[in-house]
Amino acid sequence: LLAYMLGFSLAYQGLGAGIGALILFGVVQLTMFAGAAHQGDRPSGPAVQGALLGLLGLVVVLWPRDAVVDVPMWAAGFMIMAGVGWGVFSLAGKAAKTPLATTFRAFLACLPVMLLVALVRGFTAPDPVGLVYAALSGTVMSGLGYTLWYALLPRIATTSAALAQLTVPLIAMLGGVILLDETVGLTFVIGSALVLGGVFWPLWRRRQHASS
């Protein structure tokens, strides 16, 4: 969790939102698929195909439209660290018996290091409204979201959990449409179809195999 927090926070000092998300979710897929294989749950052909299809969908949605894309190596390295950290954090959640307590202890353990990093990088006087939003985002949405993630992980296959995470950028963009009056174009529709197709492809193949 600490690797994810640090890597994510520092990487976006030099990466665009779309490229950062592509690196993050690509590395998460690789980490969780490798973890599943190490645990004896080798990803099936349809699962790998679904992951590739879903990542292609994210490329369609998130790839910058600028002619030149600048990807600093240091920032990409931090985002790779974040992806590995989140993947391992998710794999560890398969064994969590008490999701709420486990998530609380993880956040508590990360707090001193994150405060130290903030002090080293220099504090600025926070905007009161921004501070409230940050507290709500961290303690309510992230904390409860991670707890729910840990509660669901033992009930689903590791590869299915990895594939499901590909929908996160789409959900965030859809939230922007609903809450912030943002607009989406044809690329979002096409990319979303590819991502959802990638998520459901192995499930459909598994059902076809079971029925036959």
CSV table of C-alpha atoms in Angstrom, one decimal:
chain,number,residue,atom,x,y,z
A,1,LEU,CA,0.0,0.0,0.0
A,2,LEU,CA,2.9,2.4,0.8
A,3,ALA,CA,4.5,1.6,-2.5
A,4,TYR,CA,1.3,2.4,-4.3
A,5,MET,CA,0.7,5.7,-2.3
A,6,LEU,CA,4.2,7.0,-2.8
A,7,GLY,CA,4.6,5.9,-6.4
A,8,PHE,CA,1.2,7.2,-7.4
A,9,SER,CA,1.7,10.6,-5.7
A,10,LEU,CA,5.2,11.2,-7.1
A,11,ALA,CA,4.6,9.8,-10.6
A,12,TYR,CA,1.9,12.3,-11.3
A,13,GLN,CA,4.3,15.1,-10.8
A,14,GLY,CA,5.6,14.3,-14.2
A,15,LEU,CA,3.0,12.2,-16.0
A,16,GLY,CA,-0.2,13.0,-17.8
A,17,ALA,CA,-3.4,11.5,-16.4
A,18,GLY,CA,-4.0,9.1,-19.3
A,19,ILE,CA,-0.4,7.8,-19.7
A,20,GLY,CA,-0.2,7.4,-15.9
A,21,ALA,CA,-3.4,5.3,-15.8
A,22,LEU,CA,-2.2,3.1,-18.7
A,23,ILE,CA,1.1,2.3,-17.0
A,24,LEU,CA,-0.6,1.7,-13.6
A,25,PHE,CA,-3.3,-0.6,-14.8
A,26,GLY,CA,-0.9,-2.5,-17.2
A,27,VAL,CA,1.5,-3.2,-14.4
A,28,VAL,CA,-1.3,-4.2,-12.0
A,29,GLN,CA,-2.5,-6.7,-14.6
A,30,LEU,CA,1.0,-8.2,-15.0
A,31,THR,CA,1.6,-8.3,-11.2
A,32,MET,CA,-1.7,-10.0,-10.4
A,33,PHE,CA,-1.5,-12.5,-13.3
A,34,ALA,CA,2.1,-13.4,-12.2
A,35,GLY,CA,0.9,-13.7,-8.6
A,36,ALA,CA,-1.9,-16.0,-9.7
A,37,ALA,CA,0.4,-18.2,-11.7
A,38,HIS,CA,2.8,-18.3,-8.7
A,39,GLN,CA,0.0,-19.5,-6.5
A,40,GLY,CA,-0.9,-22.3,-9.0
A,41,ASP,CA,-3.8,-20.4,-10.6
A,42,ARG,CA,-2.4,-20.1,-14.0
A,43,PRO,CA,-4.4,-17.5,-16.1
A,44,SER,CA,-6.4,-19.1,-18.8
A,45,GLY,CA,-6.2,-18.2,-22.5
A,46,PRO,CA,-9.5,-16.3,-22.4
A,47,ALA,CA,-8.3,-14.4,-19.3
A,48,VAL,CA,-5.1,-13.3,-21.1
A,49,GLN,CA,-7.1,-12.4,-24.2
A,50,GLY,CA,-9.6,-10.4,-22.1
A,51,ALA,CA,-6.7,-8.5,-20.4
A,52,LEU,CA,-5.2,-7.6,-23.7
A,53,LEU,CA,-8.6,-6.5,-25.1
A,54,GLY,CA,-9.3,-4.4,-22.0
A,55,LEU,CA,-5.9,-2.7,-22.1
A,56,LEU,CA,-6.5,-1.9,-25.8
A,57,GLY,CA,-9.7,-0.3,-24.7
A,58,LEU,CA,-7.9,1.8,-22.2
A,59,VAL,CA,-5.4,2.9,-24.8
A,60,VAL,CA,-8.3,4.1,-27.0
A,61,VAL,CA,-9.8,6.0,-24.1
A,62,LEU,CA,-6.7,7.4,-22.4
A,63,TRP,CA,-4.0,7.8,-25.0
A,64,PRO,CA,-3.2,11.6,-25.3
A,65,ARG,CA,-4.2,13.3,-28.5
A,66,ASP,CA,-1.0,15.3,-28.6
A,67,ALA,CA,1.4,14.5,-31.4
A,68,VAL,CA,4.3,14.2,-28.9
A,69,VAL,CA,3.9,12.3,-25.6
A,70,ASP,CA,6.6,13.0,-23.0
A,71,VAL,CA,7.1,10.2,-20.5
A,72,PRO,CA,9.9,11.0,-18.0
A,73,MET,CA,11.6,7.8,-17.0
A,74,TRP,CA,11.7,8.7,-13.3
A,75,ALA,CA,7.9,9.3,-13.3
A,76,ALA,CA,7.2,6.1,-15.2
A,77,GLY,CA,9.4,4.2,-12.7
A,78,PHE,CA,7.3,5.6,-9.8
A,79,MET,CA,4.1,4.6,-11.5
A,80,ILE,CA,5.5,1.1,-12.1
A,81,MET,CA,6.3,0.9,-8.4
A,82,ALA,CA,2.7,2.0,-7.7
A,83,GLY,CA,1.3,-0.7,-10.0
A,84,VAL,CA,3.4,-3.5,-8.4
A,85,GLY,CA,2.4,-2.2,-5.0
A,86,TRP,CA,-1.3,-2.2,-5.7
A,87,GLY,CA,-1.1,-5.6,-7.4
A,88,VAL,CA,0.7,-7.1,-4.3
A,89,PHE,CA,-1.7,-5.3,-2.0
A,90,SER,CA,-4.6,-6.9,-3.9
A,91,LEU,CA,-3.0,-10.4,-3.9
A,92,ALA,CA,-2.4,-10.1,-0.1
A,93,GLY,CA,-6.1,-9.3,0.3
A,94,LYS,CA,-7.0,-12.8,-0.7
A,95,ALA,CA,-6.0,-13.9,2.8
A,96,ALA,CA,-7.6,-11.1,4.7
A,97,LYS,CA,-9.9,-12.5,7.4
A,98,THR,CA,-11.0,-9.1,8.7
A,99,PRO,CA,-11.1,-6.6,5.8
A,100,LEU,CA,-11.9,-3.5,7.9
A,101,ALA,CA,-9.2,-4.1,10.5
A,102,THR,CA,-6.6,-5.1,7.9
A,103,THR,CA,-7.2,-2.0,5.9
A,104,PHE,CA,-7.1,0.2,9.0
A,105,ARG,CA,-3.7,-1.3,10.0
A,106,ALA,CA,-2.3,-0.8,6.5
A,107,PHE,CA,-3.3,2.8,6.4
A,108,LEU,CA,-2.0,3.4,9.9
A,109,ALA,CA,1.3,1.8,9.1
A,110,CYS,CA,1.7,4.1,6.0
A,111,LEU,CA,0.8,7.3,7.8
A,112,PRO,CA,4.3,8.1,9.4
A,113,VAL,CA,6.1,7.6,6.2
A,114,MET,CA,3.7,9.7,4.2
A,115,LEU,CA,3.9,12.5,6.7
A,116,LEU,CA,7.7,12.4,6.6
A,117,VAL,CA,7.6,12.6,2.8
A,118,ALA,CA,5.2,15.6,3.0
A,119,LEU,CA,7.5,17.3,5.5
A,120,VAL,CA,10.6,16.7,3.3
A,121,ARG,CA,8.8,18.0,0.2
A,122,GLY,CA,7.5,21.0,2.0
A,123,PHE,CA,4.1,21.8,3.4
A,124,THR,CA,2.0,24.7,2.1
A,125,ALA,CA,-1.0,26.1,3.9
A,126,PRO,CA,-3.9,23.9,2.7
A,127,ASP,CA,-7.1,25.4,1.4
A,128,PRO,CA,-9.8,24.5,4.0
A,129,VAL,CA,-12.3,23.3,1.4
A,130,GLY,CA,-9.6,21.2,-0.3
A,131,LEU,CA,-8.6,19.8,3.1
A,132,VAL,CA,-12.2,18.6,3.7
A,133,TYR,CA,-12.3,17.0,0.2
A,134,ALA,CA,-9.0,15.3,0.8
A,135,ALA,CA,-10.1,13.9,4.1
A,136,LEU,CA,-13.4,12.6,2.7
A,137,SER,CA,-11.6,11.1,-0.3
A,138,GLY,CA,-9.0,9.4,1.9
A,139,THR,CA,-10.9,8.3,4.9
A,140,VAL,CA,-14.4,7.6,3.4
A,141,MET,CA,-14.1,6.8,-0.3
A,142,SER,CA,-10.6,5.2,-0.4
A,143,GLY,CA,-10.8,3.6,3.1
A,144,LEU,CA,-14.2,2.1,2.6
A,145,GLY,CA,-13.5,1.3,-1.0
A,146,TYR,CA,-10.3,-0.6,-0.1
A,147,THR,CA,-12.2,-2.4,2.7
A,148,LEU,CA,-14.9,-3.5,0.3
A,149,TRP,CA,-12.2,-4.6,-2.2
A,150,TYR,CA,-10.5,-6.8,0.5
A,151,ALA,CA,-13.9,-8.2,1.5
A,152,LEU,CA,-14.7,-9.3,-2.1
A,153,LEU,CA,-11.3,-10.6,-3.1
A,154,PRO,CA,-11.5,-14.0,-1.3
A,155,ARG,CA,-14.8,-14.7,-3.2
A,156,ILE,CA,-13.5,-14.2,-6.7
A,157,ALA,CA,-10.6,-15.5,-8.8
A,158,THR,CA,-7.4,-13.4,-8.9
A,159,THR,CA,-7.5,-13.0,-12.7
A,160,SER,CA,-11.2,-11.9,-12.5
A,161,ALA,CA,-10.2,-9.3,-9.9
A,162,ALA,CA,-7.4,-8.1,-12.1
A,163,LEU,CA,-9.7,-7.7,-15.1
A,164,ALA,CA,-12.4,-6.0,-13.1
A,165,GLN,CA,-9.9,-3.2,-12.2
A,166,LEU,CA,-9.7,-2.2,-15.9
A,167,THR,CA,-13.2,-0.6,-15.5
A,168,VAL,CA,-11.9,1.9,-12.9
A,169,PRO,CA,-10.8,4.7,-15.3
A,170,LEU,CA,-14.1,4.3,-17.2
A,171,ILE,CA,-16.1,4.6,-13.9
A,172,ALA,CA,-14.1,7.7,-13.0
A,173,MET,CA,-14.7,9.3,-16.4
A,174,LEU,CA,-18.4,8.4,-16.2
A,175,GLY,CA,-18.5,10.1,-12.8
A,176,GLY,CA,-17.1,13.2,-14.5
A,177,VAL,CA,-20.0,13.1,-17.0
A,178,ILE,CA,-22.6,12.8,-14.3
A,179,LEU,CA,-21.2,15.1,-11.6
A,180,LEU,CA,-19.1,17.6,-13.5
A,181,ASP,CA,-21.0,17.9,-16.8
A,182,GLU,CA,-18.0,16.6,-18.8
A,183,THR,CA,-18.6,15.3,-22.3
A,184,VAL,CA,-17.4,12.0,-23.9
A,185,GLY,CA,-17.0,11.2,-27.6
A,186,LEU,CA,-17.0,8.2,-29.8
A,187,THR,CA,-13.5,7.1,-28.6
A,188,PHE,CA,-14.9,6.7,-25.1
A,189,VAL,CA,-17.8,4.6,-26.3
A,190,ILE,CA,-15.5,2.4,-28.4
A,191,GLY,CA,-12.9,2.1,-25.7
A,192,SER,CA,-15.5,1.3,-23.0
A,193,ALA,CA,-16.9,-1.5,-25.3
A,194,LEU,CA,-13.5,-3.0,-25.6
A,195,VAL,CA,-12.8,-2.8,-21.9
A,196,LEU,CA,-16.2,-4.4,-21.0
A,197,GLY,CA,-15.7,-7.0,-23.7
A,198,GLY,CA,-12.3,-7.9,-22.2
A,199,VAL,CA,-13.8,-8.2,-18.7
A,200,PHE,CA,-16.7,-10.4,-19.8
A,201,TRP,CA,-14.9,-12.4,-22.5
A,202,PRO,CA,-13.4,-15.0,-20.1
A,203,LEU,CA,-16.7,-15.2,-18.1
A,204,TRP,CA,-18.6,-15.9,-21.3
A,205,ARG,CA,-16.0,-18.5,-22.5
A,206,ARG,CA,-16.2,-20.2,-19.1
A,207,ARG,CA,-20.0,-20.4,-19.3
A,208,GLN,CA,-19.7,-21.8,-22.9
A,209,HIS,CA,-17.2,-24.4,-21.7
A,210,ALA,CA,-19.4,-25.4,-18.8
A,211,SER,CA,-22.5,-25.8,-20.9
A,212,SER,CA,-20.7,-28.0,-23.4
